[in-house]
């Protein structure tokens, strides 16, 4: 599995757009990029997944440059409830038996 | 996506006793489940991969005789912390993976907070 590097923490204010970048220089051809969100005392929750270019869903957007060595999770107009830890994971994961390895994650604090 | 339920949500036990944590996949038959442990302010650490009908695969450094895993059916895996000690106090989370739109997606239980006193 490719190693990922993310900022340990970020601060933002309500209504702002937040961009969290993840570096994965050793990403392999078959690897997908997946982001999870975790609130305190809860299990992680899937946010978004992509392979290249841009992916958007109702929660976030994921930007992946052509070289795929990094990715950026974009949260539009954050609210206090977006305060959480965000994990970037990179892996093939094509099989349901492939394990996920979590990095340090980014602790996002949204202030009023 | 798959719905994963853990029980109990929290448990307090005395040092030296054993505690069983259940992980159920409510709407998905999971041949594989994963068990994680998370200490405060830290990331999730994979403990073991639970395989239905066979022995679990433990990560390096995780004592298989202390953390007993049983995956007897496609919807239930259990983690038993034997002879628990205060240092075993942690947040235990299970997950399953299901084929999503692009790739497999992982779904997690709500976690079980174990406190050993």
PDB file of C-alpha atoms in Angstrom:
ATOM      1  CA  UNK A   1       0.000   0.000   0.000  1.00  0.00           C
ATOM      2  CA  UNK A   2       1.249   3.472  -0.850  1.00  0.00           C
ATOM      3  CA  UNK A   3       2.229   5.633   2.117  1.00  0.00           C
ATOM      4  CA  UNK A   4       0.272   8.835   2.554  1.00  0.00           C
ATOM      5  CA  UNK A   5       1.193  12.152   4.132  1.00  0.00           C
ATOM      6  CA  UNK A   6      -1.376  14.663   5.335  1.00  0.00           C
ATOM      7  CA  UNK A   7      -1.277  17.761   7.527  1.00  0.00           C
ATOM      8  CA  UNK A   8      -1.844  16.802  11.146  1.00  0.00           C
ATOM      9  CA  UNK A   9      -4.400  19.523  11.728  1.00  0.00           C
ATOM     10  CA  UNK A  10      -6.249  22.379  10.058  1.00  0.00           C
ATOM     11  CA  UNK A  11      -8.455  25.180  11.301  1.00  0.00           C
ATOM     12  CA  UNK A  12     -11.288  26.839   9.437  1.00  0.00           C
ATOM     13  CA  UNK A  13     -14.361  28.984   9.977  1.00  0.00           C
ATOM     14  CA  UNK A  14     -17.938  28.234   9.162  1.00  0.00           C
ATOM     15  CA  UNK A  15     -18.873  28.902   5.570  1.00  0.00           C
ATOM     16  CA  UNK A  16     -15.348  28.606   4.216  1.00  0.00           C
ATOM     17  CA  UNK A  17     -14.131  26.072   1.706  1.00  0.00           C
ATOM     18  CA  UNK A  18     -11.598  23.658   3.119  1.00  0.00           C
ATOM     19  CA  UNK A  19      -9.018  21.856   1.040  1.00  0.00           C
ATOM     20  CA  UNK A  20      -7.039  19.004   2.565  1.00  0.00           C
ATOM     21  CA  UNK A  21      -4.162  17.714   0.494  1.00  0.00           C
ATOM     22  CA  UNK A  22      -2.701  14.240   0.742  1.00  0.00           C
ATOM     23  CA  UNK A  23       0.644  13.221  -0.743  1.00  0.00           C
ATOM     24  CA  UNK A  24       1.089   9.695  -2.064  1.00  0.00           C
ATOM     25  CA  UNK A  25       4.245   9.724  -4.152  1.00  0.00           C
ATOM     26  CA  UNK A  26       4.440   5.940  -4.451  1.00  0.00           C
ATOM     27  CA  UNK A  27       0.922   5.376  -5.708  1.00  0.00           C
ATOM     28  CA  UNK A  28       0.651   2.370  -7.991  1.00  0.00           C
ATOM     29  CA  UNK A  29      -1.190   2.127 -11.270  1.00  0.00           C
ATOM     30  CA  UNK A  30      -4.029   0.089  -9.807  1.00  0.00           C
ATOM     31  CA  UNK A  31      -4.423   2.172  -6.648  1.00  0.00           C
ATOM     32  CA  UNK A  32      -7.541   4.147  -5.855  1.00  0.00           C
ATOM     33  CA  UNK A  33      -7.681   7.125  -3.499  1.00  0.00           C
ATOM     34  CA  UNK A  34     -10.311   7.070  -0.793  1.00  0.00           C
ATOM     35  CA  UNK A  35     -11.157   9.557   1.931  1.00  0.00           C
ATOM     36  CA  UNK A  36     -12.879   8.772   5.217  1.00  0.00           C
ATOM     37  CA  UNK A  37     -14.297  11.006   7.931  1.00  0.00           C
ATOM     38  CA  UNK A  38     -14.301  10.124  11.596  1.00  0.00           C
ATOM     39  CA  UNK A  39     -16.159  11.867  14.391  1.00  0.00           C
ATOM     40  CA  UNK A  40     -15.111  11.325  18.016  1.00  0.00           C
ATOM     41  CA  UNK A  41     -16.144   7.948  19.391  1.00  0.00           C
ATOM     42  CA  UNK A  42     -17.501   6.778  16.041  1.00  0.00           C
ATOM     43  CA  UNK A  43     -16.248   4.539  13.292  1.00  0.00           C
ATOM     44  CA  UNK A  44     -14.941   6.154  10.098  1.00  0.00           C
ATOM     45  CA  UNK A  45     -17.378   6.988   7.337  1.00  0.00           C
ATOM     46  CA  UNK A  46     -16.675   6.809   3.617  1.00  0.00           C
ATOM     47  CA  UNK A  47     -16.672  10.240   1.961  1.00  0.00           C
ATOM     48  CA  UNK A  48     -15.390   9.925  -1.573  1.00  0.00           C
ATOM     49  CA  UNK A  49     -13.214   7.808  -3.818  1.00  0.00           C
ATOM     50  CA  UNK A  50     -11.446   8.502  -7.084  1.00  0.00           C
ATOM     51  CA  UNK A  51      -8.812   7.309  -9.517  1.00  0.00           C
ATOM     52  CA  UNK A  52      -7.952  10.389 -11.557  1.00  0.00           C
ATOM     53  CA  UNK A  53      -9.155  13.912 -12.444  1.00  0.00           C
ATOM     54  CA  UNK A  54     -12.115  15.097 -10.420  1.00  0.00           C
ATOM     55  CA  UNK A  55     -14.888  13.364  -8.563  1.00  0.00           C
ATOM     56  CA  UNK A  56     -17.794  15.139  -6.901  1.00  0.00           C
ATOM     57  CA  UNK A  57     -20.622  13.918  -4.738  1.00  0.00           C
ATOM     58  CA  UNK A  58     -23.123  15.540  -2.432  1.00  0.00           C
ATOM     59  CA  UNK A  59     -20.583  15.848   0.352  1.00  0.00           C
ATOM     60  CA  UNK A  60     -17.244  16.726  -1.207  1.00  0.00           C
ATOM     61  CA  UNK A  61     -15.043  16.942  -4.261  1.00  0.00           C
ATOM     62  CA  UNK A  62     -11.820  15.090  -4.871  1.00  0.00           C
ATOM     63  CA  UNK A  63      -9.185  16.552  -7.138  1.00  0.00           C
ATOM     64  CA  UNK A  64      -6.453  14.292  -8.480  1.00  0.00           C
ATOM     65  CA  UNK A  65      -3.727  15.696 -10.760  1.00  0.00           C
ATOM     66  CA  UNK A  66      -2.482  13.822 -13.776  1.00  0.00           C
ATOM     67  CA  UNK A  67       0.536  12.346 -11.996  1.00  0.00           C
ATOM     68  CA  UNK A  68      -1.713  11.095  -9.153  1.00  0.00           C
ATOM     69  CA  UNK A  69       1.028  11.720  -6.608  1.00  0.00           C
ATOM     70  CA  UNK A  70      -1.310  13.801  -4.517  1.00  0.00           C
ATOM     71  CA  UNK A  71      -4.986  14.421  -4.051  1.00  0.00           C
ATOM     72  CA  UNK A  72      -7.076  17.178  -2.521  1.00  0.00           C
ATOM     73  CA  UNK A  73     -10.300  16.734  -0.644  1.00  0.00           C
ATOM     74  CA  UNK A  74     -12.458  19.825  -0.947  1.00  0.00           C
ATOM     75  CA  UNK A  75     -15.272  20.515   1.502  1.00  0.00           C
ATOM     76  CA  UNK A  76     -17.471  23.391   0.353  1.00  0.00           C
ATOM     77  CA  UNK A  77     -18.844  25.817   2.929  1.00  0.00           C
ATOM     78  CA  UNK A  78     -17.967  23.863   6.049  1.00  0.00           C
ATOM     79  CA  UNK A  79     -20.102  23.945   9.152  1.00  0.00           C
ATOM     80  CA  UNK A  80     -19.347  23.157  12.772  1.00  0.00           C
ATOM     81  CA  UNK A  81     -20.527  19.611  12.186  1.00  0.00           C
ATOM     82  CA  UNK A  82     -17.653  19.045   9.754  1.00  0.00           C
ATOM     83  CA  UNK A  83     -15.216  19.100  12.650  1.00  0.00           C
ATOM     84  CA  UNK A  84     -13.682  15.649  12.426  1.00  0.00           C
ATOM     85  CA  UNK A  85     -10.597  13.714  11.438  1.00  0.00           C
ATOM     86  CA  UNK A  86     -10.180  13.081   7.726  1.00  0.00           C
ATOM     87  CA  UNK A  87      -8.151  10.133   6.481  1.00  0.00           C
ATOM     88  CA  UNK A  88      -6.689   9.679   3.028  1.00  0.00           C
ATOM     89  CA  UNK A  89      -6.110   6.064   2.015  1.00  0.00           C
ATOM     90  CA  UNK A  90      -4.476   4.746  -1.097  1.00  0.00           C
ATOM     91  CA  UNK A  91      -4.627   1.169  -2.195  1.00  0.00           C
ATOM     92  CA  UNK A  92      -5.743  -1.328  -4.738  1.00  0.00           C
ATOM     93  CA  UNK A  93      -8.515  -2.632  -2.587  1.00  0.00           C
ATOM     94  CA  UNK A  94     -10.056  -4.508  -5.469  1.00  0.00           C
ATOM     95  CA  UNK A  95     -10.732  -7.477  -3.265  1.00  0.00           C
ATOM     96  CA  UNK A  96     -13.016  -7.298  -0.293  1.00  0.00           C
ATOM     97  CA  UNK A  97     -10.288  -9.080   1.632  1.00  0.00           C
ATOM     98  CA  UNK A  98      -7.655  -6.411   1.060  1.00  0.00           C
ATOM     99  CA  UNK A  99      -6.940  -4.584   4.276  1.00  0.00           C
ATOM    100  CA  UNK A 100      -7.003  -0.829   4.757  1.00  0.00           C
ATOM    101  CA  UNK A 101      -4.116   0.892   6.489  1.00  0.00           C
ATOM    102  CA  UNK A 102      -4.843   4.271   8.031  1.00  0.00           C
ATOM    103  CA  UNK A 103      -2.315   7.074   8.233  1.00  0.00           C
ATOM    104  CA  UNK A 104      -2.300   9.878  10.752  1.00  0.00           C
ATOM    105  CA  UNK A 105      -5.273  11.720   9.310  1.00  0.00           C
ATOM    106  CA  UNK A 106      -6.007  15.455   9.384  1.00  0.00           C
ATOM    107  CA  UNK A 107      -7.847  16.857  12.370  1.00  0.00           C
ATOM    108  CA  UNK A 108     -10.114  19.618  11.071  1.00  0.00           C
ATOM    109  CA  UNK A 109     -11.499  22.142  13.531  1.00  0.00           C
ATOM    110  CA  UNK A 110     -14.281  24.393  12.271  1.00  0.00           C
ATOM    111  CA  UNK A 111     -14.895  27.495  14.357  1.00  0.00           C
ATOM    112  CA  UNK A 112     -17.957  29.757  14.433  1.00  0.00           C
TER     113      UNK A 112
ATOM    114  CA  UNK B   1     -23.804   0.600   1.668  1.00  0.00           C
ATOM    115  CA  UNK B   2     -23.296  -2.153   4.151  1.00  0.00           C
ATOM    116  CA  UNK B   3     -24.612  -1.594   7.658  1.00  0.00           C
ATOM    117  CA  UNK B   4     -22.261  -2.738  10.394  1.00  0.00           C
ATOM    118  CA  UNK B   5     -23.315  -2.912  14.017  1.00  0.00           C
ATOM    119  CA  UNK B   6     -21.142  -3.452  17.047  1.00  0.00           C
ATOM    120  CA  UNK B   7     -22.196  -4.510  20.500  1.00  0.00           C
ATOM    121  CA  UNK B   8     -21.714  -3.275  23.093  1.00  0.00           C
ATOM    122  CA  UNK B   9     -21.034   0.379  22.375  1.00  0.00           C
ATOM    123  CA  UNK B  10     -19.089   0.654  25.598  1.00  0.00           C
ATOM    124  CA  UNK B  11     -18.024  -1.698  28.339  1.00  0.00           C
ATOM    125  CA  UNK B  12     -16.199  -1.399  31.620  1.00  0.00           C
ATOM    126  CA  UNK B  13     -14.569  -4.485  33.027  1.00  0.00           C
ATOM    127  CA  UNK B  14     -12.264  -5.434  35.838  1.00  0.00           C
ATOM    128  CA  UNK B  15      -8.653  -6.228  35.207  1.00  0.00           C
ATOM    129  CA  UNK B  16      -8.134  -9.927  34.565  1.00  0.00           C
ATOM    130  CA  UNK B  17     -11.567 -10.587  33.118  1.00  0.00           C
ATOM    131  CA  UNK B  18     -12.465 -11.253  29.501  1.00  0.00           C
ATOM    132  CA  UNK B  19     -14.681  -9.146  27.281  1.00  0.00           C
ATOM    133  CA  UNK B  20     -16.429 -10.137  24.064  1.00  0.00           C
ATOM    134  CA  UNK B  21     -17.255  -7.603  21.365  1.00  0.00           C
ATOM    135  CA  UNK B  22     -19.638  -8.512  18.562  1.00  0.00           C
ATOM    136  CA  UNK B  23     -19.552  -7.167  15.029  1.00  0.00           C
ATOM    137  CA  UNK B  24     -22.540  -7.826  12.810  1.00  0.00           C
ATOM    138  CA  UNK B  25     -22.977  -7.126   9.135  1.00  0.00           C
ATOM    139  CA  UNK B  26     -26.709  -6.497   9.019  1.00  0.00           C
ATOM    140  CA  UNK B  27     -27.389  -6.474   5.297  1.00  0.00           C
ATOM    141  CA  UNK B  28     -24.290  -7.908   3.711  1.00  0.00           C
ATOM    142  CA  UNK B  29     -22.642 -11.285   3.827  1.00  0.00           C
ATOM    143  CA  UNK B  30     -19.059 -10.624   4.751  1.00  0.00           C
ATOM    144  CA  UNK B  31     -16.517 -13.352   4.253  1.00  0.00           C
ATOM    145  CA  UNK B  32     -13.942 -10.969   5.653  1.00  0.00           C
ATOM    146  CA  UNK B  33     -14.143  -8.515   8.512  1.00  0.00           C
ATOM    147  CA  UNK B  34     -11.440  -6.316   9.948  1.00  0.00           C
ATOM    148  CA  UNK B  35     -10.739  -5.351  13.551  1.00  0.00           C
ATOM    149  CA  UNK B  36      -9.065  -2.079  14.455  1.00  0.00           C
ATOM    150  CA  UNK B  37      -7.962  -0.514  17.692  1.00  0.00           C
ATOM    151  CA  UNK B  38      -7.719   3.211  18.250  1.00  0.00           C
ATOM    152  CA  UNK B  39      -6.123   4.978  21.201  1.00  0.00           C
ATOM    153  CA  UNK B  40      -7.052   8.584  22.036  1.00  0.00           C
ATOM    154  CA  UNK B  41      -5.846  11.129  19.497  1.00  0.00           C
ATOM    155  CA  UNK B  42      -4.323   8.377  17.370  1.00  0.00           C
ATOM    156  CA  UNK B  43      -5.189   6.754  14.089  1.00  0.00           C
ATOM    157  CA  UNK B  44      -6.832   3.386  13.606  1.00  0.00           C
ATOM    158  CA  UNK B  45      -4.472   0.464  13.878  1.00  0.00           C
ATOM    159  CA  UNK B  46      -5.403  -2.758  12.139  1.00  0.00           C
ATOM    160  CA  UNK B  47      -5.309  -5.663  14.560  1.00  0.00           C
ATOM    161  CA  UNK B  48      -6.490  -8.589  12.501  1.00  0.00           C
ATOM    162  CA  UNK B  49      -8.429  -9.780   9.513  1.00  0.00           C
ATOM    163  CA  UNK B  50     -11.282 -12.070  10.383  1.00  0.00           C
ATOM    164  CA  UNK B  51     -12.050 -14.797   7.857  1.00  0.00           C
ATOM    165  CA  UNK B  52     -15.341 -16.673   7.893  1.00  0.00           C
ATOM    166  CA  UNK B  53     -14.824 -20.316   8.655  1.00  0.00           C
ATOM    167  CA  UNK B  54     -11.090 -20.102   9.137  1.00  0.00           C
ATOM    168  CA  UNK B  55      -8.461 -18.637  11.412  1.00  0.00           C
ATOM    169  CA  UNK B  56      -7.976 -14.910  11.641  1.00  0.00           C
ATOM    170  CA  UNK B  57      -4.862 -13.265  10.298  1.00  0.00           C
ATOM    171  CA  UNK B  58      -3.177 -11.093  12.902  1.00  0.00           C
ATOM    172  CA  UNK B  59      -0.992  -8.091  12.288  1.00  0.00           C
ATOM    173  CA  UNK B  60       2.546  -8.085  13.574  1.00  0.00           C
ATOM    174  CA  UNK B  61       2.709  -7.379  17.254  1.00  0.00           C
ATOM    175  CA  UNK B  62      -0.880  -8.362  18.017  1.00  0.00           C
ATOM    176  CA  UNK B  63      -1.138 -11.332  20.381  1.00  0.00           C
ATOM    177  CA  UNK B  64      -3.527 -13.867  18.918  1.00  0.00           C
ATOM    178  CA  UNK B  65      -3.973 -15.632  22.256  1.00  0.00           C
ATOM    179  CA  UNK B  66      -5.014 -12.406  23.905  1.00  0.00           C
ATOM    180  CA  UNK B  67      -7.319 -11.122  21.199  1.00  0.00           C
ATOM    181  CA  UNK B  68      -9.417 -14.097  20.170  1.00  0.00           C
ATOM    182  CA  UNK B  69     -11.355 -13.696  16.965  1.00  0.00           C
ATOM    183  CA  UNK B  70     -14.174 -15.944  15.831  1.00  0.00           C
ATOM    184  CA  UNK B  71     -15.953 -15.506  12.512  1.00  0.00           C
ATOM    185  CA  UNK B  72     -18.452 -18.333  12.590  1.00  0.00           C
ATOM    186  CA  UNK B  73     -20.961 -16.940  10.099  1.00  0.00           C
ATOM    187  CA  UNK B  74     -21.097 -14.515   7.204  1.00  0.00           C
ATOM    188  CA  UNK B  75     -22.725 -11.887   9.366  1.00  0.00           C
ATOM    189  CA  UNK B  76     -20.973 -12.166  12.710  1.00  0.00           C
ATOM    190  CA  UNK B  77     -17.425 -11.804  13.938  1.00  0.00           C
ATOM    191  CA  UNK B  78     -16.467 -11.588  17.591  1.00  0.00           C
ATOM    192  CA  UNK B  79     -13.383 -10.218  19.278  1.00  0.00           C
ATOM    193  CA  UNK B  80     -12.657 -11.439  22.786  1.00  0.00           C
ATOM    194  CA  UNK B  81     -10.118  -9.564  24.845  1.00  0.00           C
ATOM    195  CA  UNK B  82      -8.863 -12.137  27.308  1.00  0.00           C
ATOM    196  CA  UNK B  83      -7.394 -11.323  30.706  1.00  0.00           C
ATOM    197  CA  UNK B  84      -7.891  -7.645  30.044  1.00  0.00           C
ATOM    198  CA  UNK B  85      -5.539  -5.097  31.560  1.00  0.00           C
ATOM    199  CA  UNK B  86      -5.796  -1.310  31.774  1.00  0.00           C
ATOM    200  CA  UNK B  87      -3.481  -0.938  28.792  1.00  0.00           C
ATOM    201  CA  UNK B  88      -6.106  -2.750  26.698  1.00  0.00           C
ATOM    202  CA  UNK B  89      -8.472   0.147  27.263  1.00  0.00           C
ATOM    203  CA  UNK B  90      -9.158   1.499  23.809  1.00  0.00           C
ATOM    204  CA  UNK B  91     -11.731   2.050  21.094  1.00  0.00           C
ATOM    205  CA  UNK B  92     -12.279  -1.110  19.064  1.00  0.00           C
ATOM    206  CA  UNK B  93     -13.789  -0.836  15.591  1.00  0.00           C
ATOM    207  CA  UNK B  94     -14.753  -3.465  13.049  1.00  0.00           C
ATOM    208  CA  UNK B  95     -15.346  -3.057   9.348  1.00  0.00           C
ATOM    209  CA  UNK B  96     -16.414  -4.878   6.211  1.00  0.00           C
ATOM    210  CA  UNK B  97     -15.714  -4.081   2.581  1.00  0.00           C
ATOM    211  CA  UNK B  98     -18.281  -4.077  -0.169  1.00  0.00           C
ATOM    212  CA  UNK B  99     -18.002  -3.471  -3.878  1.00  0.00           C
ATOM    213  CA  UNK B 100     -18.892   0.127  -4.584  1.00  0.00           C
ATOM    214  CA  UNK B 101     -19.292   2.150  -7.749  1.00  0.00           C
ATOM    215  CA  UNK B 102     -15.600   2.415  -8.545  1.00  0.00           C
ATOM    216  CA  UNK B 103     -13.928   0.076  -6.166  1.00  0.00           C
ATOM    217  CA  UNK B 104     -14.512  -1.593  -2.869  1.00  0.00           C
ATOM    218  CA  UNK B 105     -15.685   0.633  -0.042  1.00  0.00           C
ATOM    219  CA  UNK B 106     -15.182  -0.020   3.638  1.00  0.00           C
ATOM    220  CA  UNK B 107     -18.024   0.312   6.122  1.00  0.00           C
ATOM    221  CA  UNK B 108     -17.351   0.582   9.814  1.00  0.00           C
ATOM    222  CA  UNK B 109     -19.216  -0.209  12.967  1.00  0.00           C
ATOM    223  CA  UNK B 110     -19.855   2.498  15.515  1.00  0.00           C
ATOM    224  CA  UNK B 111     -17.034   1.220  17.681  1.00  0.00           C
ATOM    225  CA  UNK B 112     -16.802  -0.222  21.182  1.00  0.00           C
ATOM    226  CA  UNK B 113     -15.096   1.694  23.934  1.00  0.00           C
ATOM    227  CA  UNK B 114     -13.445  -0.669  26.373  1.00  0.00           C
ATOM    228  CA  UNK B 115     -12.333   0.576  29.751  1.00  0.00           C
ATOM    229  CA  UNK B 116     -10.441  -1.818  31.979  1.00  0.00           C
ATOM    230  CA  UNK B 117     -10.269  -0.816  35.628  1.00  0.00           C
TER     231      UNK B 117
END
